[in-house]
GROMACS .gro file of C-alpha atoms in nm:
model
  399
    1MET     CA    1  -0.957   2.186   0.659
    2ALA     CA    2  -0.887   1.916   0.408
    3MET     CA    3  -0.512   1.881   0.452
    4TRP     CA    4  -0.521   1.551   0.267
    5TRP     CA    5  -0.147   1.487   0.254
    6LEU     CA    6  -0.134   1.542   0.629
    7LEU     CA    7  -0.446   1.343   0.717
    8HIS     CA    8  -0.325   1.041   0.521
    9LEU     CA    9  -0.045   1.026   0.773
   10LEU     CA   10  -0.234   1.134   1.083
   11VAL     CA   11  -0.541   0.918   1.083
   12LEU     CA   12  -0.469   0.567   0.957
   13SER     CA   13  -0.544   0.395   1.289
   14PRO     CA   14  -0.569   0.014   1.321
   15LEU     CA   15  -0.756  -0.223   1.544
   16SER     CA   16  -0.441  -0.364   1.700
   17LEU     CA   17  -0.278  -0.135   1.953
   18CYS     CA   18   0.001  -0.351   2.093
   19THR     CA   19   0.228  -0.422   1.794
   20ASN     CA   20   0.561  -0.250   1.747
   21PRO     CA   21   0.579  -0.044   1.426
   22GLY     CA   22   0.779  -0.134   1.119
   23ILE     CA   23   0.789   0.228   1.004
   24THR     CA   24   0.772   0.555   1.197
   25VAL     CA   25   0.695   0.883   1.023
   26ARG     CA   26   0.770   1.204   1.209
   27LEU     CA   27   0.596   1.525   1.107
   28THR     CA   28   0.741   1.833   1.271
   29GLN     CA   29   0.600   2.177   1.338
   30LYS     CA   30   0.776   2.293   1.019
   31GLY     CA   31   0.581   2.033   0.824
   32LEU     CA   32   0.256   2.149   0.982
   33GLU     CA   33   0.322   2.501   0.859
   34TYR     CA   34   0.282   2.376   0.502
   35GLY     CA   35  -0.044   2.208   0.603
   36ARG     CA   36  -0.164   2.529   0.766
   37GLN     CA   37  -0.133   2.721   0.439
   38ILE     CA   38  -0.346   2.461   0.260
   39GLY     CA   39  -0.599   2.434   0.541
   40ILE     CA   40  -0.652   2.809   0.580
   41ALA     CA   41  -0.724   2.845   0.208
   42VAL     CA   42  -0.989   2.571   0.232
   43LEU     CA   43  -1.141   2.717   0.549
   44GLN     CA   44  -1.160   3.060   0.388
   45GLN     CA   45  -1.368   2.916   0.105
   46LYS     CA   46  -1.595   2.744   0.359
   47LEU     CA   47  -1.651   3.067   0.551
   48LYS     CA   48  -1.739   3.254   0.232
   49SER     CA   49  -2.027   3.013   0.182
   50VAL     CA   50  -2.162   3.041   0.537
   51HIS     CA   51  -2.539   3.090   0.564
   52ILE     CA   52  -2.629   3.368   0.806
   53PRO     CA   53  -2.983   3.335   0.941
   54ASP     CA   54  -3.228   3.623   0.920
   55ILE     CA   55  -3.242   3.853   1.222
   56SER     CA   56  -3.547   4.038   1.352
   57GLY     CA   57  -3.631   4.239   1.661
   58LYS     CA   58  -3.794   4.546   1.811
   59GLU     CA   59  -3.628   4.857   1.953
   60SER     CA   60  -3.751   5.189   2.095
   61VAL     CA   61  -3.604   5.480   1.900
   62SER     CA   62  -3.665   5.843   1.993
   63PRO     CA   63  -3.866   6.026   1.865
   64VAL     CA   64  -4.060   5.767   1.659
   65GLY     CA   65  -4.108   5.514   1.939
   66SER     CA   66  -4.113   5.138   1.882
   67VAL     CA   67  -3.950   5.015   1.559
   68GLU     CA   68  -3.978   4.658   1.431
   69TYR     CA   69  -3.689   4.555   1.206
   70SER     CA   70  -3.566   4.252   1.012
   71LEU     CA   71  -3.241   4.175   0.829
   72SER     CA   72  -3.251   3.909   0.556
   73GLY     CA   73  -3.068   3.777   0.249
   74MET     CA   74  -2.726   3.823   0.405
   75GLN     CA   75  -2.430   3.711   0.192
   76VAL     CA   76  -2.054   3.727   0.250
   77VAL     CA   77  -1.891   3.947  -0.015
   78SER     CA   78  -1.536   3.955   0.121
   79LEU     CA   79  -1.339   3.779   0.392
   80GLY     CA   80  -0.983   3.789   0.521
   81LEU     CA   81  -0.786   3.562   0.757
   82PRO     CA   82  -0.463   3.758   0.804
   83GLN     CA   83  -0.341   3.576   1.116
   84SER     CA   84  -0.351   3.202   1.175
   85SER     CA   85  -0.152   2.925   1.339
   86LEU     CA   86  -0.162   2.545   1.344
   87VAL     CA   87   0.028   2.388   1.632
   88LEU     CA   88   0.063   2.051   1.797
   89THR     CA   89  -0.116   2.003   2.126
   90PRO     CA   90   0.067   1.732   2.329
   91GLY     CA   91  -0.161   1.435   2.388
   92SER     CA   92  -0.457   1.594   2.208
   93GLY     CA   93  -0.414   1.670   1.839
   94LEU     CA   94  -0.392   1.987   1.634
   95SER     CA   95  -0.489   2.335   1.751
   96LEU     CA   96  -0.602   2.590   1.494
   97SER     CA   97  -0.616   2.958   1.584
   98ILE     CA   98  -0.736   3.245   1.366
   99GLY     CA   99  -0.716   3.608   1.474
  100ASN     CA  100  -0.806   3.955   1.345
  101ALA     CA  101  -1.025   3.811   1.071
  102TYR     CA  102  -1.280   4.031   0.898
  103ILE     CA  103  -1.598   3.979   0.694
  104SER     CA  104  -1.806   4.213   0.480
  105ILE     CA  105  -2.172   4.120   0.434
  106ASP     CA  106  -2.451   4.264   0.219
  107GLY     CA  107  -2.821   4.216   0.287
  108ASN     CA  108  -3.170   4.364   0.291
  109TRP     CA  109  -3.351   4.551   0.569
  110ARG     CA  110  -3.718   4.603   0.639
  111VAL     CA  111  -3.883   4.812   0.916
  112LYS     CA  112  -4.227   4.902   1.053
  113TYR     CA  113  -4.299   5.186   1.295
  114LEU     CA  114  -4.592   5.396   1.416
  115LYS     CA  115  -4.794   5.077   1.355
  116PHE     CA  116  -4.854   5.145   0.985
  117ILE     CA  117  -4.541   5.298   0.826
  118LYS     CA  118  -4.324   5.042   0.644
  119ASP     CA  119  -3.994   5.087   0.465
  120HIS     CA  120  -3.714   4.874   0.320
  121GLY     CA  121  -3.372   4.894   0.154
  122SER     CA  122  -3.025   4.740   0.163
  123PHE     CA  123  -2.740   4.747   0.412
  124ASP     CA  124  -2.365   4.690   0.446
  125LEU     CA  125  -2.230   4.496   0.744
  126SER     CA  126  -1.864   4.503   0.848
  127VAL     CA  127  -1.743   4.244   1.098
  128SER     CA  128  -1.394   4.286   1.242
  129GLU     CA  129  -1.167   4.138   1.509
  130LEU     CA  130  -1.313   3.794   1.448
  131SER     CA  131  -1.127   3.502   1.609
  132ILE     CA  132  -1.166   3.123   1.600
  133SER     CA  133  -0.989   2.858   1.809
  134ALA     CA  134  -1.044   2.486   1.751
  135VAL     CA  135  -0.880   2.156   1.849
  136MET     CA  136  -0.898   1.857   1.611
  137ALA     CA  137  -0.855   1.507   1.756
  138VAL     CA  138  -0.763   1.192   1.563
  139SER     CA  139  -0.897   0.845   1.648
  140SER     CA  140  -1.031   0.529   1.480
  141ASP     CA  141  -1.378   0.380   1.448
  142GLU     CA  142  -1.485   0.023   1.525
  143THR     CA  143  -1.349  -0.101   1.191
  144GLY     CA  144  -1.006   0.053   1.246
  145ARG     CA  145  -1.074   0.323   0.990
  146PRO     CA  146  -0.970   0.678   1.076
  147THR     CA  147  -1.199   0.946   1.212
  148VAL     CA  148  -1.140   1.310   1.298
  149SER     CA  149  -1.345   1.531   1.524
  150CYS     CA  150  -1.352   1.881   1.663
  151THR     CA  151  -1.317   1.841   2.040
  152SER     CA  152  -1.338   2.209   2.126
  153CYS     CA  153  -1.416   2.534   1.950
  154SER     CA  154  -1.463   2.896   2.047
  155ALA     CA  155  -1.536   3.203   1.836
  156SER     CA  156  -1.571   3.572   1.909
  157VAL     CA  157  -1.661   3.881   1.709
  158GLY     CA  158  -1.506   4.208   1.820
  159SER     CA  159  -1.751   4.440   1.647
  160ALA     CA  160  -2.024   4.437   1.385
  161LYS     CA  161  -2.110   4.770   1.225
  162ILE     CA  162  -2.410   4.814   0.996
  163LYS     CA  163  -2.504   5.094   0.759
  164PHE     CA  164  -2.846   5.122   0.594
  165HIS     CA  165  -2.916   5.240   0.237
  166GLY     CA  166  -3.242   5.340   0.072
  167GLY     CA  167  -3.570   5.458   0.223
  168ALA     CA  168  -3.543   5.658   0.543
  169SER     CA  169  -3.201   5.510   0.610
  170TRP     CA  170  -3.092   5.824   0.800
  171LEU     CA  171  -3.346   5.727   1.066
  172TYR     CA  172  -3.254   5.360   1.087
  173ASN     CA  173  -2.883   5.438   1.117
  174LEU     CA  174  -2.974   5.596   1.452
  175PHE     CA  175  -3.053   5.259   1.609
  176SER     CA  176  -2.789   5.049   1.428
  177SER     CA  177  -2.597   5.012   1.754
  178PHE     CA  178  -2.893   4.827   1.908
  179ILE     CA  179  -2.857   4.533   1.670
  180ASP     CA  180  -2.478   4.510   1.699
  181LYS     CA  181  -2.512   4.260   1.984
  182ALA     CA  182  -2.768   4.050   1.794
  183LEU     CA  183  -2.544   4.032   1.486
  184ARG     CA  184  -2.236   3.933   1.683
  185LYS     CA  185  -2.426   3.658   1.862
  186ALA     CA  186  -2.569   3.524   1.534
  187LEU     CA  187  -2.222   3.505   1.379
  188GLN     CA  188  -2.060   3.352   1.687
  189ASP     CA  189  -2.331   3.086   1.705
  190LYS     CA  190  -2.272   2.997   1.338
  191LEU     CA  191  -1.891   2.986   1.317
  192CYS     CA  192  -1.814   2.690   1.545
  193PRO     CA  193  -2.082   2.462   1.394
  194LEU     CA  194  -1.937   2.549   1.054
  195VAL     CA  195  -1.585   2.450   1.162
  196THR     CA  196  -1.715   2.132   1.330
  197ASP     CA  197  -1.913   2.032   1.020
  198ALA     CA  198  -1.614   2.102   0.795
  199ILE     CA  199  -1.395   1.868   1.003
  200ALA     CA  200  -1.666   1.600   1.029
  201GLY     CA  201  -1.716   1.625   0.653
  202ILE     CA  202  -1.371   1.473   0.606
  203ASN     CA  203  -1.476   1.140   0.763
  204PRO     CA  204  -1.676   1.002   0.465
  205HIS     CA  205  -1.363   1.042   0.254
  206LEU     CA  206  -1.143   0.882   0.520
  207LYS     CA  207  -1.369   0.575   0.528
  208THR     CA  208  -1.270   0.507   0.166
  209LEU     CA  209  -0.897   0.502   0.241
  210ASN     CA  210  -0.721   0.174   0.178
  211VAL     CA  211  -0.464   0.057   0.432
  212LEU     CA  212  -0.316  -0.194   0.186
  213ALA     CA  213  -0.106  -0.118  -0.121
  214LYS     CA  214  -0.017  -0.371  -0.389
  215VAL     CA  215   0.357  -0.400  -0.446
  216ASP     CA  216   0.359  -0.657  -0.726
  217GLN     CA  217   0.182  -0.981  -0.820
  218TYR     CA  218   0.313  -1.152  -0.507
  219ALA     CA  219   0.308  -0.899  -0.224
  220GLU     CA  220   0.119  -0.612  -0.070
  221ILE     CA  221   0.213  -0.388   0.221
  222GLU     CA  222  -0.008  -0.281   0.510
  223TYR     CA  223   0.057   0.071   0.633
  224SER     CA  224  -0.213   0.120   0.895
  225MET     CA  225  -0.105   0.257   1.230
  226VAL     CA  226  -0.039   0.023   1.521
  227SER     CA  227  -0.094   0.283   1.794
  228SER     CA  228  -0.232   0.629   1.847
  229PRO     CA  229  -0.011   0.916   1.730
  230VAL     CA  230   0.253   1.029   1.978
  231ILE     CA  231   0.220   1.406   1.996
  232THR     CA  232   0.469   1.644   2.152
  233LYS     CA  233   0.504   2.020   2.122
  234ASP     CA  234   0.766   1.978   1.846
  235TYR     CA  235   0.649   1.682   1.639
  236ILE     CA  236   0.400   1.401   1.591
  237ASP     CA  237   0.520   1.042   1.549
  238LEU     CA  238   0.303   0.811   1.339
  239ASN     CA  239   0.374   0.442   1.399
  240LEU     CA  240   0.287   0.245   1.085
  241LYS     CA  241   0.265  -0.132   1.067
  242GLY     CA  242   0.487  -0.151   0.759
  243GLU     CA  243   0.437  -0.525   0.705
  244PHE     CA  244   0.448  -0.717   0.377
  245TYR     CA  245   0.195  -0.994   0.312
  246ASN     CA  246   0.124  -1.246   0.040
  247ILE     CA  247  -0.161  -1.111  -0.169
  248GLY     CA  248  -0.486  -1.259  -0.042
  249LYS     CA  249  -0.313  -1.452   0.239
  250HIS     CA  250  -0.206  -1.263   0.549
  251GLN     CA  251   0.037  -1.501   0.713
  252GLU     CA  252   0.238  -1.355   0.999
  253PRO     CA  253   0.617  -1.410   0.983
  254PRO     CA  254   0.783  -1.628   1.249
  255PHE     CA  255   0.944  -1.326   1.415
  256PRO     CA  256   0.799  -1.022   1.595
  257ALA     CA  257   0.857  -0.659   1.515
  258PRO     CA  258   1.133  -0.533   1.748
  259GLY     CA  259   1.089  -0.202   1.920
  260PHE     CA  260   1.283   0.097   1.791
  261SER     CA  261   1.281   0.470   1.854
  262MET     CA  262   1.354   0.781   1.653
  263PRO     CA  263   1.625   1.031   1.751
  264ALA     CA  264   1.489   1.345   1.917
  265GLN     CA  265   1.524   1.562   1.607
  266ALA     CA  266   1.278   1.817   1.469
  267ASN     CA  267   1.482   2.047   1.243
  268SER     CA  268   1.344   1.915   0.912
  269MET     CA  269   0.982   1.896   0.798
  270LEU     CA  270   0.962   1.517   0.779
  271TYR     CA  271   1.156   1.214   0.908
  272PHE     CA  272   1.125   0.843   0.826
  273GLY     CA  273   1.242   0.554   1.041
  274VAL     CA  274   1.239   0.191   0.921
  275SER     CA  275   1.271  -0.114   1.146
  276GLN     CA  276   1.442  -0.432   1.025
  277PHE     CA  277   1.097  -0.591   1.054
  278THR     CA  278   0.974  -0.429   0.731
  279PRO     CA  279   1.241  -0.565   0.491
  280ASN     CA  280   1.243  -0.898   0.676
  281SER     CA  281   0.866  -0.936   0.635
  282ALA     CA  282   0.922  -0.876   0.262
  283GLY     CA  283   1.193  -1.143   0.262
  284PHE     CA  284   0.954  -1.385   0.434
  285VAL     CA  285   0.684  -1.325   0.172
  286TYR     CA  286   0.909  -1.369  -0.130
  287SER     CA  287   1.084  -1.667   0.026
  288THR     CA  288   0.760  -1.854   0.097
  289THR     CA  289   0.628  -1.784  -0.254
  290GLY     CA  290   0.947  -1.926  -0.405
  291VAL     CA  291   1.023  -1.627  -0.625
  292LEU     CA  292   1.372  -1.562  -0.485
  293SER     CA  293   1.535  -1.743  -0.774
  294ILE     CA  294   1.669  -1.657  -1.117
  295ASN     CA  295   1.782  -1.855  -1.420
  296VAL     CA  296   2.100  -1.709  -1.567
  297THR     CA  297   2.177  -1.785  -1.933
  298ASP     CA  298   2.459  -1.682  -2.163
  299ASN     CA  299   2.252  -1.419  -2.344
  300MET     CA  300   2.226  -1.230  -2.013
  301ILE     CA  301   2.604  -1.182  -2.006
  302PRO     CA  302   2.744  -0.878  -2.195
  303LYS     CA  303   2.871  -0.974  -2.539
  304THR     CA  304   3.197  -0.794  -2.468
  305SER     CA  305   3.277  -1.029  -2.179
  306PRO     CA  306   3.548  -1.287  -2.257
  307LEU     CA  307   3.391  -1.527  -2.007
  308ARG     CA  308   3.092  -1.712  -2.146
  309LEU     CA  309   2.839  -1.935  -1.978
  310SER     CA  310   2.956  -2.255  -2.147
  311THR     CA  311   3.121  -2.587  -2.067
  312LYS     CA  312   3.435  -2.459  -2.241
  313THR     CA  313   3.472  -2.168  -1.998
  314PHE     CA  314   3.392  -2.375  -1.688
  315GLY     CA  315   3.614  -2.653  -1.818
  316ALA     CA  316   3.912  -2.433  -1.736
  317PHE     CA  317   3.816  -2.466  -1.369
  318ILE     CA  318   3.658  -2.813  -1.375
  319PRO     CA  319   3.814  -3.007  -1.667
  320GLU     CA  320   3.570  -3.299  -1.631
  321ILE     CA  321   3.284  -3.072  -1.746
  322ALA     CA  322   3.450  -2.995  -2.078
  323LYS     CA  323   3.538  -3.361  -2.132
  324ARG     CA  324   3.187  -3.498  -2.071
  325TYR     CA  325   2.986  -3.216  -2.226
  326PRO     CA  326   3.205  -3.046  -2.488
  327GLY     CA  327   3.082  -2.734  -2.666
  328LEU     CA  328   2.753  -2.693  -2.478
  329GLN     CA  329   2.589  -2.380  -2.343
  330MET     CA  330   2.517  -2.367  -1.970
  331GLU     CA  331   2.245  -2.234  -1.746
  332LEU     CA  332   2.270  -2.139  -1.377
  333LEU     CA  333   1.981  -2.157  -1.131
  334VAL     CA  334   2.050  -1.915  -0.846
  335LYS     CA  335   1.800  -1.940  -0.562
  336SER     CA  336   1.756  -1.866  -0.196
  337THR     CA  337   1.736  -2.173   0.025
  338LYS     CA  338   1.662  -1.976   0.341
  339GLN     CA  339   1.487  -1.649   0.404
  340PRO     CA  340   1.731  -1.357   0.374
  341PHE     CA  341   1.754  -1.162   0.697
  342VAL     CA  342   1.843  -0.798   0.757
  343THR     CA  343   1.980  -0.663   1.085
  344PHE     CA  344   1.987  -0.291   1.162
  345GLN     CA  345   2.238  -0.148   1.406
  346THR     CA  346   2.362   0.205   1.467
  347ASN     CA  347   2.524   0.326   1.142
  348ASN     CA  348   2.525  -0.027   1.002
  349MET     CA  349   2.299  -0.265   0.810
  350THR     CA  350   2.381  -0.634   0.762
  351LEU     CA  351   2.219  -0.869   0.509
  352GLN     CA  352   2.259  -1.242   0.562
  353ALA     CA  353   2.170  -1.455   0.257
  354VAL     CA  354   2.185  -1.833   0.219
  355GLY     CA  355   2.131  -1.996  -0.118
  356SER     CA  356   2.262  -2.225  -0.387
  357ILE     CA  357   2.381  -2.218  -0.748
  358THR     CA  358   2.294  -2.519  -0.961
  359ALA     CA  359   2.476  -2.543  -1.296
  360TYR     CA  360   2.322  -2.723  -1.594
  361ALA     CA  361   2.448  -2.817  -1.937
  362ILE     CA  362   2.194  -2.741  -2.211
  363GLN     CA  363   2.168  -3.046  -2.438
  364PRO     CA  364   2.096  -3.011  -2.813
  365ASN     CA  365   1.735  -3.116  -2.745
  366SER     CA  366   1.710  -2.836  -2.479
  367THR     CA  367   1.703  -3.074  -2.183
  368LEU     CA  368   1.910  -2.973  -1.881
  369THR     CA  369   2.179  -3.196  -1.735
  370PRO     CA  370   2.289  -3.105  -1.381
  371LEU     CA  371   2.662  -3.047  -1.345
  372PHE     CA  372   2.728  -2.924  -0.992
  373VAL     CA  373   2.574  -2.740  -0.697
  374LEU     CA  374   2.743  -2.462  -0.502
  375GLY     CA  375   2.623  -2.353  -0.160
  376LEU     CA  376   2.619  -1.980  -0.081
  377ASP     CA  377   2.635  -1.819   0.261
  378ALA     CA  378   2.699  -1.448   0.222
  379SER     CA  379   2.695  -1.158   0.464
  380VAL     CA  380   2.701  -0.800   0.338
  381SER     CA  381   2.725  -0.487   0.553
  382GLY     CA  382   2.650  -0.133   0.453
  383ASN     CA  383   2.530   0.205   0.563
  384VAL     CA  384   2.295   0.455   0.405
  385TYR     CA  385   2.321   0.831   0.437
  386VAL     CA  386   2.188   1.149   0.278
  387SER     CA  387   2.430   1.365   0.081
  388GLY     CA  388   2.269   1.691  -0.022
  389VAL     CA  389   1.946   1.587  -0.194
  390LYS     CA  390   2.072   1.237  -0.278
  391VAL     CA  391   2.057   0.911  -0.086
  392ALA     CA  392   2.396   0.739  -0.090
  393GLY     CA  393   2.555   0.438   0.077
  394SER     CA  394   2.840   0.191   0.085
  395LEU     CA  395   2.861  -0.190   0.091
  396SER     CA  396   3.126  -0.435   0.208
  397LEU     CA  397   3.141  -0.815   0.197
  398ASN     CA  398   3.188  -0.967   0.540
  399ARG     CA  399   3.436  -1.251   0.580
   0.00000   0.00000   0.00000
């Protein structure tokens, strides 16, 4: 049941279990329905490839007496899974149920009776009212990598009817009911190990998952989980670390991740919640690397603008600049002098930024002469909302 898009969310479990998340992803029962469709298609292919062991036995059939029989070379030729469900099991994991499934199998038969008479041919086997129930749990191994396992499984076969062809098949059809029980037991014994192996077969792929993603040349984000999934009957909450780090140097920021909770909603397929810790950890990374700065030159200003980055323009506001450095181009260095900080509140987001603007006159020999320094202390508030299929928002400058 390789529901990869789902498992990427479900099973990224970390070593640390006491940190508040930076991001919470909520997958609802509606979202699981999409995963069920993918998983059932994969399981159906697995069941078609199931190996059914040979069956042999001895039965007394009137009037010929004791008959030794064997069934071999059985292959699945058709299979249907008309009813299935994938639901959340609070505190456990995912429960998969399949009902009223059917399988058609072809194979070969061979018999011996009256001690010396032998015969052989082919047969058709129809299995109906097949059901499978399994629970899949999610955990982590000693390295913090994800693992999945089948914690319980049960299977039953309602009936298995066989019809012989070739040889004295009219005779062997008389005792077909005797091997019905043997066939059902063989199938039931095979189905759960198949499901368990299919789930366990996902683990080698999960061990290759990376819990770090490169953002740019300066930062990467860790998205492993900080706690086990919180599972209710309506949704599963996945608490991701959501922390930015300097590439190659995992330095923790000087502030903890605050706790936050998601509203009790489950009408959509997927929900995302972001704590202020995630953007603030990004601000810490970029602030410590010194990349929160930009050099603004005149060629970055639209040519249609009447205001130019020159001593002539700024001389209208500070006449001394135009007197000392007439006719020179200017350059502005805008940089953060303190880590920007974001605060999330109900229906409101506030960004506090502290920085400076240093103005330079560009001399004919390209050297820079400092002119003045302006301190910046800005606070911007805004809110983000979804309008139709678009994400929208508004901003306002705080006084």
